[in-house]
Amino acid sequence: MLRSEQGPPSDQAEFQAKIVDDRRQLFDGSLSYRSRVSAPVGESVTYSIKLTALGEDAARRVNPERAAETRAFQVGGVEGASLTSASGQVRVVRLADTKTRQVIAEPGDTVEWRWGLTASEPGSYDLVLSLTTYQGDSDRALDTLTPPITVRLQVENTWSNRVDSMRNWLIALGGVAAALLALYAFRAPLAEFVQARREARRERAGGRDGYL
């Protein structure tokens, strides 16, 4: 059992030595991923990565059809992955059949993460893929993917989205037109009222001039 980070100097030295030893126990792994993914606007697509502990059968465990790129990473123990977007137009949801943290115990083990990606507007968005090897069940990192991987999400427009956008534009335009008509309908009687007041003042002024 690991001791607390807080304590006498001997305990601190023992704690640090345990971290160093655990890092030495890590072994080579390979991350398979795609740096680019495309999706129609408003529709969800699945993005997946696979982390494999290299061993005799490692080459057969990495599927080249699902991952165009690979990257070396130290594994051995509890592995965690996250995929995030800074854009409010993109929704990233970890799929229910994928755990946030998974275990790689020996060479040849493979774990996979899957997320659903949905974008509300067409365009190009950057996602950030992070990976961490933890020391047991703690939040202490034995290895972190540095730098994180940037995944480019290209969201294409669709005819249905164009139609919806045009419909919303027409509705907005109709609202503006209705507001202008209402304003005109209000100003016409007001103009008539002002004109009538002016004519009444002129008539009164003319009557006083004749009296004098």
CSV table of C-alpha atoms in Angstrom, one decimal:
chain,number,residue,atom,x,y,z
A,1,MET,CA,0.0,0.0,0.0
A,2,LEU,CA,1.3,3.4,-0.9
A,3,ARG,CA,1.8,5.9,1.9
A,4,SER,CA,0.5,9.5,1.8
A,5,GLU,CA,2.6,12.1,0.0
A,6,GLN,CA,2.6,14.1,3.3
A,7,GLY,CA,4.8,12.8,6.1
A,8,PRO,CA,8.4,12.5,7.3
A,9,PRO,CA,11.2,12.9,4.7
A,10,SER,CA,11.7,9.1,4.7
A,11,ASP,CA,8.1,8.6,3.7
A,12,GLN,CA,8.4,11.2,1.0
A,13,ALA,CA,11.6,9.5,-0.4
A,14,GLU,CA,9.9,6.1,-0.3
A,15,PHE,CA,6.9,7.6,-2.2
A,16,GLN,CA,9.0,9.1,-4.9
A,17,ALA,CA,11.0,5.9,-5.2
A,18,LYS,CA,7.8,4.0,-5.7
A,19,ILE,CA,6.8,6.3,-8.6
A,20,VAL,CA,10.2,6.0,-10.2
A,21,ASP,CA,10.0,2.2,-9.9
A,22,ASP,CA,6.5,2.1,-11.4
A,23,ARG,CA,7.6,4.1,-14.3
A,24,ARG,CA,10.4,1.7,-15.0
A,25,GLN,CA,7.9,-1.1,-15.1
A,26,LEU,CA,6.0,0.5,-18.0
A,27,PHE,CA,6.4,-1.1,-21.4
A,28,ASP,CA,6.0,0.1,-25.0
A,29,GLY,CA,2.6,0.7,-26.4
A,30,SER,CA,1.1,1.9,-29.7
A,31,LEU,CA,-1.8,4.3,-30.0
A,32,SER,CA,-3.9,3.9,-33.2
A,33,TYR,CA,-6.0,6.9,-34.2
A,34,ARG,CA,-7.2,9.1,-37.0
A,35,SER,CA,-6.1,12.7,-37.2
A,36,ARG,CA,-9.0,13.7,-39.5
A,37,VAL,CA,-12.7,12.8,-39.4
A,38,SER,CA,-15.7,14.1,-41.3
A,39,ALA,CA,-19.4,14.2,-40.5
A,40,PRO,CA,-22.6,15.7,-42.0
A,41,VAL,CA,-23.9,18.6,-40.0
A,42,GLY,CA,-26.4,17.6,-37.4
A,43,GLU,CA,-25.6,13.9,-37.6
A,44,SER,CA,-23.5,11.9,-35.1
A,45,VAL,CA,-20.4,9.9,-36.2
A,46,THR,CA,-18.3,7.6,-34.0
A,47,TYR,CA,-14.7,8.3,-33.4
A,48,SER,CA,-12.5,5.6,-31.9
A,49,ILE,CA,-8.9,5.0,-30.8
A,50,LYS,CA,-7.1,1.8,-29.8
A,51,LEU,CA,-4.2,1.4,-27.4
A,52,THR,CA,-2.1,-1.8,-27.7
A,53,ALA,CA,0.7,-3.0,-25.5
A,54,LEU,CA,3.4,-4.2,-27.9
A,55,GLY,CA,4.2,-7.9,-27.8
A,56,GLU,CA,4.6,-10.8,-30.2
A,57,ASP,CA,1.0,-10.4,-31.6
A,58,ALA,CA,0.9,-6.6,-31.5
A,59,ALA,CA,1.1,-6.2,-35.2
A,60,ARG,CA,-1.9,-8.3,-35.8
A,61,ARG,CA,-3.9,-6.5,-33.0
A,62,VAL,CA,-3.6,-3.1,-34.7
A,63,ASN,CA,-6.2,-2.7,-37.4
A,64,PRO,CA,-4.8,-0.4,-40.2
A,65,GLU,CA,-8.2,0.0,-41.7
A,66,ARG,CA,-9.5,1.9,-38.6
A,67,ALA,CA,-6.5,3.9,-37.9
A,68,ALA,CA,-4.4,5.8,-40.4
A,69,GLU,CA,-1.7,6.8,-37.9
A,70,THR,CA,0.0,5.4,-34.8
A,71,ARG,CA,2.0,7.0,-32.0
A,72,ALA,CA,4.3,5.4,-29.3
A,73,PHE,CA,3.1,5.6,-25.7
A,74,GLN,CA,4.2,4.0,-22.4
A,75,VAL,CA,1.6,1.7,-20.9
A,76,GLY,CA,1.1,-0.7,-18.1
A,77,GLY,CA,-1.7,-0.4,-15.6
A,78,VAL,CA,-4.6,2.0,-15.7
A,79,GLU,CA,-5.1,3.9,-18.9
A,80,GLY,CA,-7.3,7.0,-19.4
A,81,ALA,CA,-8.3,8.9,-22.5
A,82,SER,CA,-10.3,12.0,-23.2
A,83,LEU,CA,-11.5,13.8,-26.3
A,84,THR,CA,-12.6,17.4,-26.0
A,85,SER,CA,-13.6,20.4,-28.1
A,86,ALA,CA,-13.4,24.1,-27.3
A,87,SER,CA,-16.2,24.9,-29.7
A,88,GLY,CA,-19.8,25.2,-28.5
A,89,GLN,CA,-20.9,24.0,-31.9
A,90,VAL,CA,-19.4,20.5,-31.3
A,91,ARG,CA,-20.8,17.9,-28.9
A,92,VAL,CA,-18.5,15.1,-27.8
A,93,VAL,CA,-20.0,12.2,-25.9
A,94,ARG,CA,-18.2,9.1,-24.6
A,95,LEU,CA,-20.2,6.1,-25.7
A,96,ALA,CA,-21.8,4.0,-22.9
A,97,ASP,CA,-19.9,0.9,-23.8
A,98,THR,CA,-16.6,2.7,-23.3
A,99,LYS,CA,-15.1,3.2,-19.8
A,100,THR,CA,-13.1,6.3,-19.0
A,101,ARG,CA,-10.3,4.2,-17.5
A,102,GLN,CA,-9.2,0.8,-18.7
A,103,VAL,CA,-6.5,-1.7,-17.7
A,104,ILE,CA,-3.5,-2.9,-19.7
A,105,ALA,CA,-1.8,-5.6,-17.7
A,106,GLU,CA,0.7,-7.2,-20.1
A,107,PRO,CA,2.1,-7.1,-23.6
A,108,GLY,CA,-0.6,-7.9,-26.2
A,109,ASP,CA,-3.4,-6.3,-24.2
A,110,THR,CA,-5.6,-3.9,-26.1
A,111,VAL,CA,-8.1,-1.3,-25.0
A,112,GLU,CA,-10.4,1.0,-27.0
A,113,TRP,CA,-12.3,4.2,-26.5
A,114,ARG,CA,-15.2,5.5,-28.6
A,115,TRP,CA,-17.0,8.8,-28.7
A,116,GLY,CA,-20.0,10.2,-30.6
A,117,LEU,CA,-19.3,13.5,-32.4
A,118,THR,CA,-22.1,15.9,-33.5
A,119,ALA,CA,-21.8,19.5,-34.9
A,120,SER,CA,-24.6,21.9,-35.2
A,121,GLU,CA,-22.9,24.1,-37.8
A,122,PRO,CA,-20.8,23.2,-40.9
A,123,GLY,CA,-17.1,24.1,-40.7
A,124,SER,CA,-13.7,22.8,-39.5
A,125,TYR,CA,-13.1,22.2,-35.8
A,126,ASP,CA,-10.1,21.0,-33.7
A,127,LEU,CA,-10.6,18.3,-31.1
A,128,VAL,CA,-7.9,17.5,-28.4
A,129,LEU,CA,-7.1,13.9,-27.7
A,130,SER,CA,-5.3,13.2,-24.4
A,131,LEU,CA,-4.0,10.0,-23.0
A,132,THR,CA,-2.6,9.1,-19.5
A,133,THR,CA,-1.1,6.1,-17.8
A,134,TYR,CA,-2.0,6.3,-14.1
A,135,GLN,CA,-0.4,4.9,-11.1
A,136,GLY,CA,-3.0,2.4,-10.0
A,137,ASP,CA,-6.3,3.9,-9.1
A,138,SER,CA,-4.8,7.2,-8.2
A,139,ASP,CA,-4.8,10.4,-10.3
A,140,ARG,CA,-0.9,10.4,-10.4
A,141,ALA,CA,0.3,10.2,-14.0
A,142,LEU,CA,3.2,7.9,-14.8
A,143,ASP,CA,3.1,8.9,-18.5
A,144,THR,CA,1.1,11.5,-20.4
A,145,LEU,CA,0.8,12.0,-24.2
A,146,THR,CA,2.9,15.1,-24.8
A,147,PRO,CA,1.8,17.0,-26.8
A,148,PRO,CA,-1.8,16.0,-27.0
A,149,ILE,CA,-3.0,15.0,-30.5
A,150,THR,CA,-5.1,17.5,-32.5
A,151,VAL,CA,-8.0,15.8,-34.4
A,152,ARG,CA,-9.5,17.8,-37.2
A,153,LEU,CA,-13.3,17.5,-37.5
A,154,GLN,CA,-14.6,18.5,-40.9
A,155,VAL,CA,-18.4,19.1,-40.8
A,156,GLU,CA,-20.1,19.2,-44.2
A,157,ASN,CA,-23.3,21.0,-45.0
A,158,THR,CA,-26.3,19.1,-46.2
A,159,TRP,CA,-29.4,19.9,-48.3
A,160,SER,CA,-31.7,19.5,-45.3
A,161,ASN,CA,-29.6,21.9,-43.3
A,162,ARG,CA,-29.6,24.4,-46.2
A,163,VAL,CA,-33.4,24.1,-46.4
A,164,ASP,CA,-33.8,24.6,-42.6
A,165,SER,CA,-31.5,27.6,-42.7
A,166,MET,CA,-33.4,29.1,-45.6
A,167,ARG,CA,-36.7,28.4,-43.8
A,168,ASN,CA,-35.4,30.2,-40.7
A,169,TRP,CA,-34.1,33.1,-42.8
A,170,LEU,CA,-37.6,33.5,-44.4
A,171,ILE,CA,-39.3,33.3,-41.0
A,172,ALA,CA,-36.9,36.0,-39.7
A,173,LEU,CA,-37.5,38.1,-42.9
A,174,GLY,CA,-41.2,37.7,-42.5
A,175,GLY,CA,-41.0,38.9,-38.9
A,176,VAL,CA,-39.1,42.0,-40.0
A,177,ALA,CA,-41.6,42.6,-42.8
A,178,ALA,CA,-44.5,42.3,-40.3
A,179,ALA,CA,-42.8,44.7,-37.9
A,180,LEU,CA,-42.3,47.3,-40.7
A,181,LEU,CA,-46.0,46.9,-41.8
A,182,ALA,CA,-47.1,47.4,-38.2
A,183,LEU,CA,-44.9,50.5,-37.9
A,184,TYR,CA,-46.3,51.9,-41.1
A,185,ALA,CA,-49.9,51.2,-40.0
A,186,PHE,CA,-49.1,53.0,-36.8
A,187,ARG,CA,-47.4,56.0,-38.5
A,188,ALA,CA,-50.2,56.6,-41.1
A,189,PRO,CA,-52.9,57.5,-38.6
A,190,LEU,CA,-50.4,59.4,-36.6
A,191,ALA,CA,-49.4,61.5,-39.6
A,192,GLU,CA,-53.1,62.1,-40.4
A,193,PHE,CA,-53.6,63.3,-36.8
A,194,VAL,CA,-50.7,65.6,-36.9
A,195,GLN,CA,-51.8,67.0,-40.3
A,196,ALA,CA,-55.3,67.6,-38.9
A,197,ARG,CA,-53.9,69.4,-35.9
A,198,ARG,CA,-51.9,71.7,-38.1
A,199,GLU,CA,-54.9,72.5,-40.3
A,200,ALA,CA,-57.0,73.3,-37.2
A,201,ARG,CA,-54.3,75.7,-35.9
A,202,ARG,CA,-54.1,77.4,-39.3
A,203,GLU,CA,-57.9,77.8,-39.3
A,204,ARG,CA,-58.0,79.3,-35.8
A,205,ALA,CA,-55.1,81.6,-36.7
A,206,GLY,CA,-57.0,82.7,-39.8
A,207,GLY,CA,-60.2,83.4,-37.8
A,208,ARG,CA,-58.4,85.6,-35.3
A,209,ASP,CA,-56.7,87.6,-38.1
A,210,GLY,CA,-60.1,88.3,-39.6
A,211,TYR,CA,-61.6,89.4,-36.3
A,212,LEU,CA,-58.7,91.8,-35.7
